[in-house]
mmCIF file of C-alpha atoms in Angstrom:
data_model
loop_
_atom_site.group_PDB
_atom_site.id
_atom_site.type_symbol
_atom_site.label_atom_id
_atom_site.label_comp_id
_atom_site.label_asym_id
_atom_site.label_seq_id
_atom_site.Cartn_x
_atom_site.Cartn_y
_atom_site.Cartn_z
ATOM 1 C CA MET A 1 -23.364 -31.411 -2.042
ATOM 2 C CA GLY A 2 -20.969 -28.443 -1.699
ATOM 3 C CA ARG A 3 -17.245 -28.844 -1.567
ATOM 4 C CA PRO A 4 -15.649 -28.574 1.891
ATOM 5 C CA GLN A 5 -14.342 -25.139 2.740
ATOM 6 C CA GLU A 6 -10.633 -24.849 2.068
ATOM 7 C CA ILE A 7 -8.749 -23.268 4.942
ATOM 8 C CA ASP A 8 -5.199 -21.976 4.870
ATOM 9 C CA PRO A 9 -3.636 -22.449 8.349
ATOM 10 C CA SER A 10 -1.441 -19.389 7.766
ATOM 11 C CA ASP A 11 -4.609 -17.296 7.401
ATOM 12 C CA LEU A 12 -5.837 -18.587 10.751
ATOM 13 C CA LEU A 13 -2.491 -17.669 12.335
ATOM 14 C CA GLU A 14 -2.743 -14.190 10.850
ATOM 15 C CA HIS A 15 -6.232 -13.697 12.292
ATOM 16 C CA ALA A 16 -4.946 -14.824 15.692
ATOM 17 C CA ARG A 17 -1.934 -12.519 15.378
ATOM 18 C CA GLN A 18 -4.137 -9.517 14.588
ATOM 19 C CA LEU A 19 -6.368 -10.249 17.578
ATOM 20 C CA TRP A 20 -3.282 -10.425 19.802
ATOM 21 C CA ILE A 21 -1.963 -7.113 18.464
ATOM 22 C CA GLU A 22 -5.279 -5.316 18.771
ATOM 23 C CA GLN A 23 -6.627 -6.690 22.051
ATOM 24 C CA GLY A 24 -3.856 -8.612 23.778
ATOM 25 C CA ARG A 25 -3.063 -12.282 24.203
ATOM 26 C CA GLN A 26 -6.170 -12.924 26.308
ATOM 27 C CA ALA A 27 -8.337 -12.118 23.279
ATOM 28 C CA VAL A 28 -6.863 -14.988 21.263
ATOM 29 C CA THR A 29 -9.458 -17.679 21.859
ATOM 30 C CA THR A 30 -10.563 -20.389 19.475
ATOM 31 C CA ARG A 31 -14.040 -18.865 19.420
ATOM 32 C CA ALA A 32 -12.750 -15.386 18.559
ATOM 33 C CA VAL A 33 -10.326 -16.599 15.890
ATOM 34 C CA SER A 34 -12.894 -18.879 14.236
ATOM 35 C CA ALA A 35 -15.454 -16.052 14.212
ATOM 36 C CA ARG A 36 -12.946 -13.636 12.702
ATOM 37 C CA ALA A 37 -11.890 -16.161 10.071
ATOM 38 C CA GLY A 38 -15.459 -17.183 9.294
ATOM 39 C CA VAL A 39 -14.877 -20.866 10.044
ATOM 40 C CA SER A 40 -16.176 -23.264 12.639
ATOM 41 C CA SER A 41 -14.356 -23.894 15.892
ATOM 42 C CA GLY A 42 -14.129 -27.529 14.841
ATOM 43 C CA SER A 43 -12.217 -26.509 11.730
ATOM 44 C CA LEU A 44 -9.800 -24.534 13.875
ATOM 45 C CA TYR A 45 -9.187 -27.496 16.168
ATOM 46 C CA SER A 46 -8.343 -29.646 13.160
ATOM 47 C CA TYR A 47 -5.289 -27.441 12.596
ATOM 48 C CA PHE A 48 -4.465 -26.449 16.179
ATOM 49 C CA GLY A 49 -5.148 -28.978 18.887
ATOM 50 C CA SER A 50 -5.560 -26.399 21.643
ATOM 51 C CA ARG A 51 -5.527 -22.692 22.397
ATOM 52 C CA ASP A 52 -2.039 -23.122 23.867
ATOM 53 C CA GLU A 53 -0.843 -24.571 20.577
ATOM 54 C CA LEU A 54 -2.421 -21.748 18.572
ATOM 55 C CA ILE A 55 -0.820 -19.080 20.757
ATOM 56 C CA ALA A 56 2.558 -20.802 20.690
ATOM 57 C CA LYS A 57 2.478 -21.005 16.895
ATOM 58 C CA VAL A 58 1.598 -17.327 16.552
ATOM 59 C CA TRP A 59 4.469 -16.401 18.869
ATOM 60 C CA ALA A 60 6.949 -18.738 17.157
ATOM 61 C CA SER A 61 6.077 -17.337 13.735
ATOM 62 C CA GLU A 62 6.586 -13.762 14.902
ATOM 63 C CA ALA A 63 9.793 -14.705 16.731
ATOM 64 C CA THR A 64 11.200 -16.267 13.568
ATOM 65 C CA ALA A 65 10.506 -13.104 11.578
ATOM 66 C CA PHE A 66 11.957 -10.858 14.281
ATOM 67 C CA ARG A 67 15.063 -12.968 14.773
ATOM 68 C CA ALA A 68 15.853 -12.844 11.044
ATOM 69 C CA PHE A 69 15.372 -9.073 11.063
ATOM 70 C CA GLN A 70 17.537 -8.615 14.154
ATOM 71 C CA ALA A 71 20.273 -10.827 12.692
ATOM 72 C CA GLU A 72 20.437 -8.590 9.618
ATOM 73 C CA GLN A 73 20.715 -5.481 11.787
ATOM 74 C CA VAL A 74 23.465 -7.055 13.888
ATOM 75 C CA ALA A 75 25.392 -8.281 10.848
ATOM 76 C CA SER A 76 25.245 -4.849 9.244
ATOM 77 C CA ALA A 77 26.500 -3.182 12.437
ATOM 78 C CA ARG A 78 29.290 -5.750 12.789
ATOM 79 C CA ARG A 79 30.511 -4.950 9.270
ATOM 80 C CA ALA A 80 30.467 -1.202 9.813
ATOM 81 C CA GLY A 81 31.105 -0.576 13.523
ATOM 82 C CA ASP A 82 32.466 -1.785 16.831
ATOM 83 C CA SER A 83 31.034 -3.959 19.614
ATOM 84 C CA THR A 84 28.974 -1.083 21.011
ATOM 85 C CA ASP A 85 27.365 -0.521 17.620
ATOM 86 C CA VAL A 86 26.539 -4.220 17.422
ATOM 87 C CA VAL A 87 24.798 -4.251 20.808
ATOM 88 C CA LEU A 88 22.916 -1.074 19.944
ATOM 89 C CA ALA A 89 21.752 -2.648 16.696
ATOM 90 C CA ALA A 90 20.467 -5.681 18.604
ATOM 91 C CA ALA A 91 18.711 -3.485 21.172
ATOM 92 C CA LEU A 92 17.233 -1.026 18.678
ATOM 93 C CA ALA A 93 16.042 -3.835 16.408
ATOM 94 C CA THR A 94 12.835 -3.913 18.469
ATOM 95 C CA GLY A 95 11.887 -0.393 17.450
ATOM 96 C CA ASP A 96 13.170 -0.852 13.901
ATOM 97 C CA TYR A 97 11.080 -4.003 13.566
ATOM 98 C CA ALA A 98 8.052 -2.083 14.794
ATOM 99 C CA ALA A 99 8.652 0.453 12.036
ATOM 100 C CA VAL A 100 8.368 -2.387 9.521
ATOM 101 C CA ARG A 101 5.764 -4.633 11.156
ATOM 102 C CA GLY A 102 3.921 -2.149 13.332
ATOM 103 C CA ALA A 103 2.544 -3.276 16.672
ATOM 104 C CA ALA A 104 3.316 -6.925 15.862
ATOM 105 C CA VAL A 105 6.304 -6.530 18.147
ATOM 106 C CA ARG A 106 3.830 -6.682 21.049
ATOM 107 C CA VAL A 107 3.377 -10.377 20.350
ATOM 108 C CA LEU A 108 7.037 -11.027 21.142
ATOM 109 C CA PHE A 109 7.268 -9.144 24.401
ATOM 110 C CA ALA A 110 3.810 -9.512 25.933
ATOM 111 C CA SER A 111 4.628 -12.969 27.241
ATOM 112 C CA ARG A 112 6.507 -16.100 26.302
ATOM 113 C CA PRO A 113 4.296 -19.090 25.528
ATOM 114 C CA GLY A 114 5.097 -22.665 26.283
ATOM 115 C CA ASP A 115 6.478 -22.352 29.806
ATOM 116 C CA GLY A 116 3.222 -23.358 31.447
ATOM 117 C CA ALA A 117 1.466 -24.930 28.499
ATOM 118 C CA ALA A 118 0.836 -28.638 28.605
ATOM 119 C CA ASP A 119 0.795 -31.074 25.723
ATOM 120 C CA LEU A 120 2.341 -28.945 23.005
ATOM 121 C CA PRO A 121 3.377 -31.064 20.040
ATOM 122 C CA THR A 122 7.023 -32.051 20.327
ATOM 123 C CA PRO A 123 8.187 -30.142 17.210
ATOM 124 C CA LEU A 124 6.505 -26.957 18.447
ATOM 125 C CA ALA A 125 7.938 -27.309 21.953
ATOM 126 C CA ALA A 126 11.354 -27.844 20.364
ATOM 127 C CA GLU A 127 10.924 -24.696 18.252
ATOM 128 C CA LEU A 128 10.099 -22.617 21.327
ATOM 129 C CA ALA A 129 13.145 -24.037 23.092
ATOM 130 C CA ARG A 130 15.294 -23.237 20.060
ATOM 131 C CA HIS A 131 14.241 -19.592 20.138
ATOM 132 C CA ARG A 132 15.246 -19.359 23.795
ATOM 133 C CA THR A 133 18.569 -21.078 23.104
ATOM 134 C CA GLU A 134 19.370 -18.797 20.168
ATOM 135 C CA THR A 135 18.584 -15.714 22.224
ATOM 136 C CA ASP A 136 20.841 -16.931 25.029
ATOM 137 C CA ALA A 137 23.620 -17.668 22.523
ATOM 138 C CA LEU A 138 23.400 -14.193 20.993
ATOM 139 C CA LEU A 139 23.515 -12.559 24.421
ATOM 140 C CA ALA A 140 26.562 -14.612 25.399
ATOM 141 C CA VAL A 141 28.383 -13.608 22.199
ATOM 142 C CA LEU A 142 27.548 -9.928 22.676
ATOM 143 C CA ALA A 143 28.633 -10.053 26.324
ATOM 144 C CA PHE A 144 31.972 -11.585 25.397
ATOM 145 C CA GLU A 145 32.543 -9.118 22.558
ATOM 146 C CA SER A 146 31.698 -6.202 24.865
ATOM 147 C CA TRP A 147 33.351 -7.215 28.130
ATOM 148 C CA GLY A 148 35.387 -10.344 27.471
ATOM 149 C CA ARG A 149 32.989 -12.268 29.720
ATOM 150 C CA HIS A 150 30.070 -14.610 29.207
ATOM 151 C CA ASP A 151 29.355 -15.647 32.786
ATOM 152 C CA ALA A 152 25.842 -15.492 34.235
ATOM 153 C CA ASP A 153 26.093 -11.868 35.404
ATOM 154 C CA ALA A 154 27.469 -10.663 32.077
ATOM 155 C CA VAL A 155 24.783 -12.446 30.075
ATOM 156 C CA ALA A 156 22.027 -11.223 32.412
ATOM 157 C CA LEU A 157 23.239 -7.628 32.032
ATOM 158 C CA MET A 158 23.354 -8.006 28.263
ATOM 159 C CA ARG A 159 19.767 -9.299 28.370
ATOM 160 C CA MET A 160 18.796 -6.057 30.084
ATOM 161 C CA CYS A 161 20.411 -4.123 27.229
ATOM 162 C CA VAL A 162 18.972 -6.093 24.338
ATOM 163 C CA VAL A 163 15.645 -7.375 25.677
ATOM 164 C CA ASP A 164 14.462 -5.756 28.893
ATOM 165 C CA VAL A 165 15.176 -2.070 28.265
ATOM 166 C CA PRO A 166 13.660 -2.000 24.746
ATOM 167 C CA ALA A 167 10.652 -4.048 25.861
ATOM 168 C CA ARG A 168 9.984 -1.740 28.773
ATOM 169 C CA LEU A 169 10.444 1.555 26.956
ATOM 170 C CA LEU A 170 8.948 0.675 23.595
ATOM 171 C CA VAL A 171 6.440 -2.104 24.066
ATOM 172 C CA ALA A 172 5.132 -1.888 27.611
ATOM 173 C CA GLY A 173 4.652 1.836 27.176
ATOM 174 C CA GLY A 174 2.937 1.465 23.802
ATOM 175 C CA ARG A 175 5.614 3.595 22.154
ATOM 176 C CA GLU A 176 6.767 1.324 19.340
ATOM 177 C CA HIS A 177 7.688 4.263 17.095
ATOM 178 C CA HIS A 178 8.610 6.814 19.748
ATOM 179 C CA LEU A 179 11.851 8.655 18.915
ATOM 180 C CA LEU A 180 12.318 9.811 22.503
ATOM 181 C CA ALA A 181 12.095 6.200 23.718
ATOM 182 C CA ARG A 182 14.655 5.202 21.094
ATOM 183 C CA HIS A 183 16.936 7.990 22.311
ATOM 184 C CA ALA A 184 16.569 6.750 25.895
ATOM 185 C CA ILE A 185 17.320 3.152 24.885
ATOM 186 C CA GLU A 186 20.486 4.145 23.047
ATOM 187 C CA HIS A 187 21.881 6.150 25.944
ATOM 188 C CA ALA A 188 20.824 3.621 28.567
ATOM 189 C CA VAL A 189 22.551 0.849 26.652
ATOM 190 C CA ARG A 190 25.690 2.920 26.136
ATOM 191 C CA GLY A 191 25.829 3.593 29.858
ATOM 192 C CA ILE A 192 25.421 -0.073 30.762
ATOM 193 C CA LEU A 193 28.054 -1.133 28.246
ATOM 194 C CA ALA A 194 30.508 1.412 29.607
ATOM 195 C CA ALA A 195 29.935 0.318 33.211
ATOM 196 C CA GLY A 196 30.033 -3.401 32.442
ATOM 197 C CA PRO A 197 28.977 -6.208 34.763
ATOM 198 C CA PRO A 198 29.985 -6.157 38.435
ATOM 199 C CA ASP A 199 33.196 -7.913 39.438
#
């Protein structure tokens, strides 16, 4: 009798991640991932209880890698520049990350898992919540450093600088490495920072 096939869960996550990058989130099904990995769907379910869980784990893994990368960019800018440089580093981290990890950045900005997913394991749901909390905390810090404010309007405007503008210009347009898009992001962010939030 043959030995049971050994499966590395990280390999399954990588197959799911590649499907997401190549074909979009809708392509990440248990059937597609198991076929790509050469394992049975039953084997996949032994590691991930549902498609929602699989997708959430792929997103959380990519978010962890991106957040570490962005933190390094922000820390470097804080050592060498002013508050504008720090915000620009946070905003341009999306494109810089794409230069390192390619189209993987699409996983982060295509959609946020967990909001409508039922029955995620508690540790995974907590990890998704932590990513949202850490993003909110970074935006509040950047808003205060830039404008001396961290009220709802200031944080929302900073989110546009750091999240929405890069996602729209780089990811939604499929221009992860586009220098013209990077140029537009930099000048858009500078303009928003100079104007500041409304009174």
